[in-house]
């Protein structure tokens, strides 16, 4: 794994995070509508718990966004070329630590279907499924990280 720094995202990271999402191979084909036009805006970053994993050159290789009020992991992405290196696991460990420090007992995840196995491998348990709605025409796994 490359040498990483986990740091709080800033408004200046908005374009990088948006680009990481839009370029994700996991959202091509049928899943493309999920990220079509999606923007991680500066206001979103400033109002939520968003952390990035950056390499020694400052490149953002992954990030997560935790919504404390909803006790929900809203976003989690690792750059395609950096997957399989332990970055996602590191981000989930950090996220659960942040959730615990905030006094949460659990964190909900409504997962992108291809990502379900990743969440299970990093300690989440499946709790159900979210039916299709709006632009999303497929069922999504619902999971939970117990952090207390």
JSON list of N, CA and C in Angstrom, two decimals, residues 41-90:
[
{"chain": "A", "resi": 41, "resn": "UNK", "atom": "N", "xyz": [-20.14, 18.93, -3.71]},
{"chain": "A", "resi": 41, "resn": "UNK", "atom": "CA", "xyz": [-19.92, 20.37, -3.61]},
{"chain": "A", "resi": 41, "resn": "UNK", "atom": "C", "xyz": [-19.19, 20.79, -2.35]},
{"chain": "A", "resi": 42, "resn": "UNK", "atom": "N", "xyz": [-18.69, 22.00, -2.39]},
{"chain": "A", "resi": 42, "resn": "UNK", "atom": "CA", "xyz": [-17.97, 22.57, -1.25]},
{"chain": "A", "resi": 42, "resn": "UNK", "atom": "C", "xyz": [-18.86, 22.64, -0.01]},
{"chain": "A", "resi": 43, "resn": "UNK", "atom": "N", "xyz": [-20.11, 23.00, -0.18]},
{"chain": "A", "resi": 43, "resn": "UNK", "atom": "CA", "xyz": [-21.04, 23.09, 0.96]},
{"chain": "A", "resi": 43, "resn": "UNK", "atom": "C", "xyz": [-21.24, 21.72, 1.60]},
{"chain": "A", "resi": 44, "resn": "UNK", "atom": "N", "xyz": [-21.38, 20.69, 0.77]},
{"chain": "A", "resi": 44, "resn": "UNK", "atom": "CA", "xyz": [-21.52, 19.32, 1.27]},
{"chain": "A", "resi": 44, "resn": "UNK", "atom": "C", "xyz": [-20.30, 18.95, 2.12]},
{"chain": "A", "resi": 45, "resn": "UNK", "atom": "N", "xyz": [-19.11, 19.22, 1.59]},
{"chain": "A", "resi": 45, "resn": "UNK", "atom": "CA", "xyz": [-17.87, 18.89, 2.31]},
{"chain": "A", "resi": 45, "resn": "UNK", "atom": "C", "xyz": [-17.78, 19.64, 3.62]},
{"chain": "A", "resi": 46, "resn": "UNK", "atom": "N", "xyz": [-18.18, 20.89, 3.63]},
{"chain": "A", "resi": 46, "resn": "UNK", "atom": "CA", "xyz": [-18.08, 21.70, 4.84]},
{"chain": "A", "resi": 46, "resn": "UNK", "atom": "C", "xyz": [-19.08, 21.28, 5.91]},
{"chain": "A", "resi": 47, "resn": "UNK", "atom": "N", "xyz": [-20.21, 20.70, 5.51]},
{"chain": "A", "resi": 47, "resn": "UNK", "atom": "CA", "xyz": [-21.27, 20.37, 6.47]},
{"chain": "A", "resi": 47, "resn": "UNK", "atom": "C", "xyz": [-21.30, 18.91, 6.89]},
{"chain": "A", "resi": 48, "resn": "UNK", "atom": "N", "xyz": [-20.46, 18.07, 6.32]},
{"chain": "A", "resi": 48, "resn": "UNK", "atom": "CA", "xyz": [-20.46, 16.65, 6.66]},
{"chain": "A", "resi": 48, "resn": "UNK", "atom": "C", "xyz": [-19.05, 16.19, 7.00]},
{"chain": "A", "resi": 49, "resn": "UNK", "atom": "N", "xyz": [-18.97, 15.02, 7.59]},
{"chain": "A", "resi": 49, "resn": "UNK", "atom": "CA", "xyz": [-17.70, 14.41, 7.94]},
{"chain": "A", "resi": 49, "resn": "UNK", "atom": "C", "xyz": [-17.15, 13.71, 6.71]},
{"chain": "A", "resi": 50, "resn": "UNK", "atom": "N", "xyz": [-16.27, 14.39, 5.99]},
{"chain": "A", "resi": 50, "resn": "UNK", "atom": "CA", "xyz": [-15.70, 13.86, 4.76]},
{"chain": "A", "resi": 50, "resn": "UNK", "atom": "C", "xyz": [-14.18, 13.78, 4.95]},
{"chain": "A", "resi": 51, "resn": "UNK", "atom": "N", "xyz": [-13.64, 12.58, 4.74]},
{"chain": "A", "resi": 51, "resn": "UNK", "atom": "CA", "xyz": [-12.20, 12.37, 4.87]},
{"chain": "A", "resi": 51, "resn": "UNK", "atom": "C", "xyz": [-11.66, 11.79, 3.57]},
{"chain": "A", "resi": 52, "resn": "UNK", "atom": "N", "xyz": [-10.44, 12.21, 3.23]},
{"chain": "A", "resi": 52, "resn": "UNK", "atom": "CA", "xyz": [-9.77, 11.70, 2.04]},
{"chain": "A", "resi": 52, "resn": "UNK", "atom": "C", "xyz": [-8.51, 10.94, 2.45]},
{"chain": "A", "resi": 53, "resn": "UNK", "atom": "N", "xyz": [-8.17, 9.97, 1.62]},
{"chain": "A", "resi": 53, "resn": "UNK", "atom": "CA", "xyz": [-6.89, 9.26, 1.71]},
{"chain": "A", "resi": 53, "resn": "UNK", "atom": "C", "xyz": [-6.04, 9.78, 0.56]},
{"chain": "A", "resi": 54, "resn": "UNK", "atom": "N", "xyz": [-4.95, 10.46, 0.89]},
{"chain": "A", "resi": 54, "resn": "UNK", "atom": "CA", "xyz": [-4.08, 11.05, -0.13]},
{"chain": "A", "resi": 54, "resn": "UNK", "atom": "C", "xyz": [-2.70, 10.41, -0.05]},
{"chain": "A", "resi": 55, "resn": "UNK", "atom": "N", "xyz": [-2.07, 10.24, -1.22]},
{"chain": "A", "resi": 55, "resn": "UNK", "atom": "CA", "xyz": [-0.72, 9.67, -1.24]},
{"chain": "A", "resi": 55, "resn": "UNK", "atom": "C", "xyz": [0.31, 10.75, -0.95]},
{"chain": "A", "resi": 56, "resn": "UNK", "atom": "N", "xyz": [1.58, 10.35, -0.97]},
{"chain": "A", "resi": 56, "resn": "UNK", "atom": "CA", "xyz": [2.66, 11.28, -0.61]},
{"chain": "A", "resi": 56, "resn": "UNK", "atom": "C", "xyz": [2.77, 12.46, -1.57]},
{"chain": "A", "resi": 57, "resn": "UNK", "atom": "N", "xyz": [2.18, 12.33, -2.78]},
{"chain": "A", "resi": 57, "resn": "UNK", "atom": "CA", "xyz": [2.18, 13.44, -3.74]},
{"chain": "A", "resi": 57, "resn": "UNK", "atom": "C", "xyz": [0.91, 14.29, -3.63]},
{"chain": "A", "resi": 58, "resn": "UNK", "atom": "N", "xyz": [0.06, 13.97, -2.67]},
{"chain": "A", "resi": 58, "resn": "UNK", "atom": "CA", "xyz": [-1.16, 14.72, -2.46]},
{"chain": "A", "resi": 58, "resn": "UNK", "atom": "C", "xyz": [-2.34, 14.27, -3.31]},
{"chain": "A", "resi": 59, "resn": "UNK", "atom": "N", "xyz": [-2.16, 13.22, -4.12]},
{"chain": "A", "resi": 59, "resn": "UNK", "atom": "CA", "xyz": [-3.27, 12.71, -4.94]},
{"chain": "A", "resi": 59, "resn": "UNK", "atom": "C", "xyz": [-4.29, 12.01, -4.06]},
{"chain": "A", "resi": 60, "resn": "UNK", "atom": "N", "xyz": [-5.56, 12.34, -4.27]},
{"chain": "A", "resi": 60, "resn": "UNK", "atom": "CA", "xyz": [-6.64, 11.73, -3.53]},
{"chain": "A", "resi": 60, "resn": "UNK", "atom": "C", "xyz": [-6.93, 10.36, -4.15]},
{"chain": "A", "resi": 61, "resn": "UNK", "atom": "N", "xyz": [-6.73, 9.30, -3.36]},
{"chain": "A", "resi": 61, "resn": "UNK", "atom": "CA", "xyz": [-6.93, 7.94, -3.85]},
{"chain": "A", "resi": 61, "resn": "UNK", "atom": "C", "xyz": [-8.26, 7.35, -3.39]},
{"chain": "A", "resi": 62, "resn": "UNK", "atom": "N", "xyz": [-8.88, 8.01, -2.43]},
{"chain": "A", "resi": 62, "resn": "UNK", "atom": "CA", "xyz": [-10.17, 7.54, -1.94]},
{"chain": "A", "resi": 62, "resn": "UNK", "atom": "C", "xyz": [-10.73, 8.52, -0.93]},
{"chain": "A", "resi": 63, "resn": "UNK", "atom": "N", "xyz": [-12.01, 8.32, -0.60]},
{"chain": "A", "resi": 63, "resn": "UNK", "atom": "CA", "xyz": [-12.64, 9.18, 0.40]},
{"chain": "A", "resi": 63, "resn": "UNK", "atom": "C", "xyz": [-13.93, 8.53, 0.89]},
{"chain": "A", "resi": 64, "resn": "UNK", "atom": "N", "xyz": [-14.41, 9.06, 2.00]},
{"chain": "A", "resi": 64, "resn": "UNK", "atom": "CA", "xyz": [-15.74, 8.68, 2.49]},
{"chain": "A", "resi": 64, "resn": "UNK", "atom": "C", "xyz": [-16.44, 9.91, 3.04]},
{"chain": "A", "resi": 65, "resn": "UNK", "atom": "N", "xyz": [-17.77, 9.83, 3.09]},
{"chain": "A", "resi": 65, "resn": "UNK", "atom": "CA", "xyz": [-18.59, 10.88, 3.69]},
{"chain": "A", "resi": 65, "resn": "UNK", "atom": "C", "xyz": [-19.56, 10.23, 4.66]},
{"chain": "A", "resi": 66, "resn": "UNK", "atom": "N", "xyz": [-19.47, 10.64, 5.90]},
{"chain": "A", "resi": 66, "resn": "UNK", "atom": "CA", "xyz": [-20.33, 10.13, 6.97]},
{"chain": "A", "resi": 66, "resn": "UNK", "atom": "C", "xyz": [-21.31, 11.22, 7.37]},
{"chain": "A", "resi": 67, "resn": "UNK", "atom": "N", "xyz": [-22.59, 10.89, 7.33]},
{"chain": "A", "resi": 67, "resn": "UNK", "atom": "CA", "xyz": [-23.63, 11.83, 7.76]},
{"chain": "A", "resi": 67, "resn": "UNK", "atom": "C", "xyz": [-23.95, 11.51, 9.22]},
{"chain": "A", "resi": 68, "resn": "UNK", "atom": "N", "xyz": [-23.45, 12.33, 10.11]},
{"chain": "A", "resi": 68, "resn": "UNK", "atom": "CA", "xyz": [-23.61, 12.06, 11.54]},
{"chain": "A", "resi": 68, "resn": "UNK", "atom": "C", "xyz": [-25.06, 12.14, 11.99]},
{"chain": "A", "resi": 69, "resn": "UNK", "atom": "N", "xyz": [-25.82, 13.12, 11.49]},
{"chain": "A", "resi": 69, "resn": "UNK", "atom": "CA", "xyz": [-27.21, 13.26, 11.91]},
{"chain": "A", "resi": 69, "resn": "UNK", "atom": "C", "xyz": [-28.06, 12.06, 11.54]},
{"chain": "A", "resi": 70, "resn": "UNK", "atom": "N", "xyz": [-27.74, 11.43, 10.40]},
{"chain": "A", "resi": 70, "resn": "UNK", "atom": "CA", "xyz": [-28.49, 10.27, 9.94]},
{"chain": "A", "resi": 70, "resn": "UNK", "atom": "C", "xyz": [-27.81, 8.95, 10.30]},
{"chain": "A", "resi": 71, "resn": "UNK", "atom": "N", "xyz": [-26.61, 9.01, 10.89]},
{"chain": "A", "resi": 71, "resn": "UNK", "atom": "CA", "xyz": [-25.81, 7.82, 11.19]},
{"chain": "A", "resi": 71, "resn": "UNK", "atom": "C", "xyz": [-25.71, 6.94, 9.94]},
{"chain": "A", "resi": 72, "resn": "UNK", "atom": "N", "xyz": [-25.28, 7.58, 8.83]},
{"chain": "A", "resi": 72, "resn": "UNK", "atom": "CA", "xyz": [-25.24, 6.86, 7.56]},
{"chain": "A", "resi": 72, "resn": "UNK", "atom": "C", "xyz": [-23.97, 7.19, 6.78]},
{"chain": "A", "resi": 73, "resn": "UNK", "atom": "N", "xyz": [-23.37, 6.16, 6.20]},
{"chain": "A", "resi": 73, "resn": "UNK", "atom": "CA", "xyz": [-22.27, 6.35, 5.27]},
{"chain": "A", "resi": 73, "resn": "UNK", "atom": "C", "xyz": [-22.89, 6.73, 3.94]},
{"chain": "A", "resi": 74, "resn": "UNK", "atom": "N", "xyz": [-22.67, 7.96, 3.51]},
{"chain": "A", "resi": 74, "resn": "UNK", "atom": "CA", "xyz": [-23.31, 8.45, 2.30]},
{"chain": "A", "resi": 74, "resn": "UNK", "atom": "C", "xyz": [-22.50, 8.14, 1.05]},
{"chain": "A", "resi": 75, "resn": "UNK", "atom": "N", "xyz": [-21.19, 8.28, 1.13]},
{"chain": "A", "resi": 75, "resn": "UNK", "atom": "CA", "xyz": [-20.32, 8.05, -0.01]},
{"chain": "A", "resi": 75, "resn": "UNK", "atom": "C", "xyz": [-19.05, 7.34, 0.45]},
{"chain": "A", "resi": 76, "resn": "UNK", "atom": "N", "xyz": [-18.54, 6.46, -0.39]},
{"chain": "A", "resi": 76, "resn": "UNK", "atom": "CA", "xyz": [-17.24, 5.83, -0.15]},
{"chain": "A", "resi": 76, "resn": "UNK", "atom": "C", "xyz": [-16.71, 5.39, -1.51]},
{"chain": "A", "resi": 77, "resn": "UNK", "atom": "N", "xyz": [-15.56, 5.89, -1.87]},
{"chain": "A", "resi": 77, "resn": "UNK", "atom": "CA", "xyz": [-14.97, 5.59, -3.17]},
{"chain": "A", "resi": 77, "resn": "UNK", "atom": "C", "xyz": [-13.47, 5.43, -3.03]},
{"chain": "A", "resi": 78, "resn": "UNK", "atom": "N", "xyz": [-12.91, 4.52, -3.81]},
{"chain": "A", "resi": 78, "resn": "UNK", "atom": "CA", "xyz": [-11.47, 4.38, -3.98]},
{"chain": "A", "resi": 78, "resn": "UNK", "atom": "C", "xyz": [-11.21, 4.42, -5.48]},
{"chain": "A", "resi": 79, "resn": "UNK", "atom": "N", "xyz": [-10.21, 5.18, -5.90]},
{"chain": "A", "resi": 79, "resn": "UNK", "atom": "CA", "xyz": [-9.88, 5.29, -7.32]},
{"chain": "A", "resi": 79, "resn": "UNK", "atom": "C", "xyz": [-9.66, 3.91, -7.91]},
{"chain": "A", "resi": 80, "resn": "UNK", "atom": "N", "xyz": [-10.13, 3.71, -9.13]},
{"chain": "A", "resi": 80, "resn": "UNK", "atom": "CA", "xyz": [-10.05, 2.40, -9.77]},
{"chain": "A", "resi": 80, "resn": "UNK", "atom": "C", "xyz": [-8.64, 1.80, -9.70]},
{"chain": "A", "resi": 81, "resn": "UNK", "atom": "N", "xyz": [-7.63, 2.57, -10.02]},
{"chain": "A", "resi": 81, "resn": "UNK", "atom": "CA", "xyz": [-6.26, 2.06, -10.03]},
{"chain": "A", "resi": 81, "resn": "UNK", "atom": "C", "xyz": [-5.67, 1.81, -8.66]},
{"chain": "A", "resi": 82, "resn": "UNK", "atom": "N", "xyz": [-6.39, 2.19, -7.61]},
{"chain": "A", "resi": 82, "resn": "UNK", "atom": "CA", "xyz": [-5.89, 2.02, -6.24]},
{"chain": "A", "resi": 82, "resn": "UNK", "atom": "C", "xyz": [-6.68, 0.99, -5.45]},
{"chain": "A", "resi": 83, "resn": "UNK", "atom": "N", "xyz": [-7.63, 0.34, -6.08]},
{"chain": "A", "resi": 83, "resn": "UNK", "atom": "CA", "xyz": [-8.42, -0.68, -5.38]},
{"chain": "A", "resi": 83, "resn": "UNK", "atom": "C", "xyz": [-7.57, -1.93, -5.16]},
{"chain": "A", "resi": 84, "resn": "UNK", "atom": "N", "xyz": [-7.88, -2.63, -4.08]},
{"chain": "A", "resi": 84, "resn": "UNK", "atom": "CA", "xyz": [-7.15, -3.85, -3.74]},
{"chain": "A", "resi": 84, "resn": "UNK", "atom": "C", "xyz": [-5.89, -3.61, -2.95]},
{"chain": "A", "resi": 85, "resn": "UNK", "atom": "N", "xyz": [-5.63, -2.38, -2.56]},
{"chain": "A", "resi": 85, "resn": "UNK", "atom": "CA", "xyz": [-4.41, -2.04, -1.82]},
{"chain": "A", "resi": 85, "resn": "UNK", "atom": "C", "xyz": [-4.65, -1.83, -0.33]},
{"chain": "A", "resi": 86, "resn": "UNK", "atom": "N", "xyz": [-5.90, -1.97, 0.11]},
{"chain": "A", "resi": 86, "resn": "UNK", "atom": "CA", "xyz": [-6.22, -1.77, 1.52]},
{"chain": "A", "resi": 86, "resn": "UNK", "atom": "C", "xyz": [-6.71, -0.37, 1.86]},
{"chain": "A", "resi": 87, "resn": "UNK", "atom": "N", "xyz": [-6.84, 0.48, 0.85]},
{"chain": "A", "resi": 87, "resn": "UNK", "atom": "CA", "xyz": [-7.26, 1.86, 1.10]},
{"chain": "A", "resi": 87, "resn": "UNK", "atom": "C", "xyz": [-8.71, 1.90, 1.57]},
{"chain": "A", "resi": 88, "resn": "UNK", "atom": "N", "xyz": [-9.57, 1.14, 0.94]},
{"chain": "A", "resi": 88, "resn": "UNK", "atom": "CA", "xyz": [-10.98, 1.10, 1.34]},
{"chain": "A", "resi": 88, "resn": "UNK", "atom": "C", "xyz": [-11.14, 0.60, 2.77]},
{"chain": "A", "resi": 89, "resn": "UNK", "atom": "N", "xyz": [-10.40, -0.44, 3.12]},
{"chain": "A", "resi": 89, "resn": "UNK", "atom": "CA", "xyz": [-10.45, -0.96, 4.50]},
{"chain": "A", "resi": 89, "resn": "UNK", "atom": "C", "xyz": [-9.99, 0.11, 5.49]},
{"chain": "A", "resi": 90, "resn": "UNK", "atom": "N", "xyz": [-8.91, 0.79, 5.16]},
{"chain": "A", "resi": 90, "resn": "UNK", "atom": "CA", "xyz": [-8.41, 1.88, 6.02]},
{"chain": "A", "resi": 90, "resn": "UNK", "atom": "C", "xyz": [-9.47, 2.97, 6.19]}
]
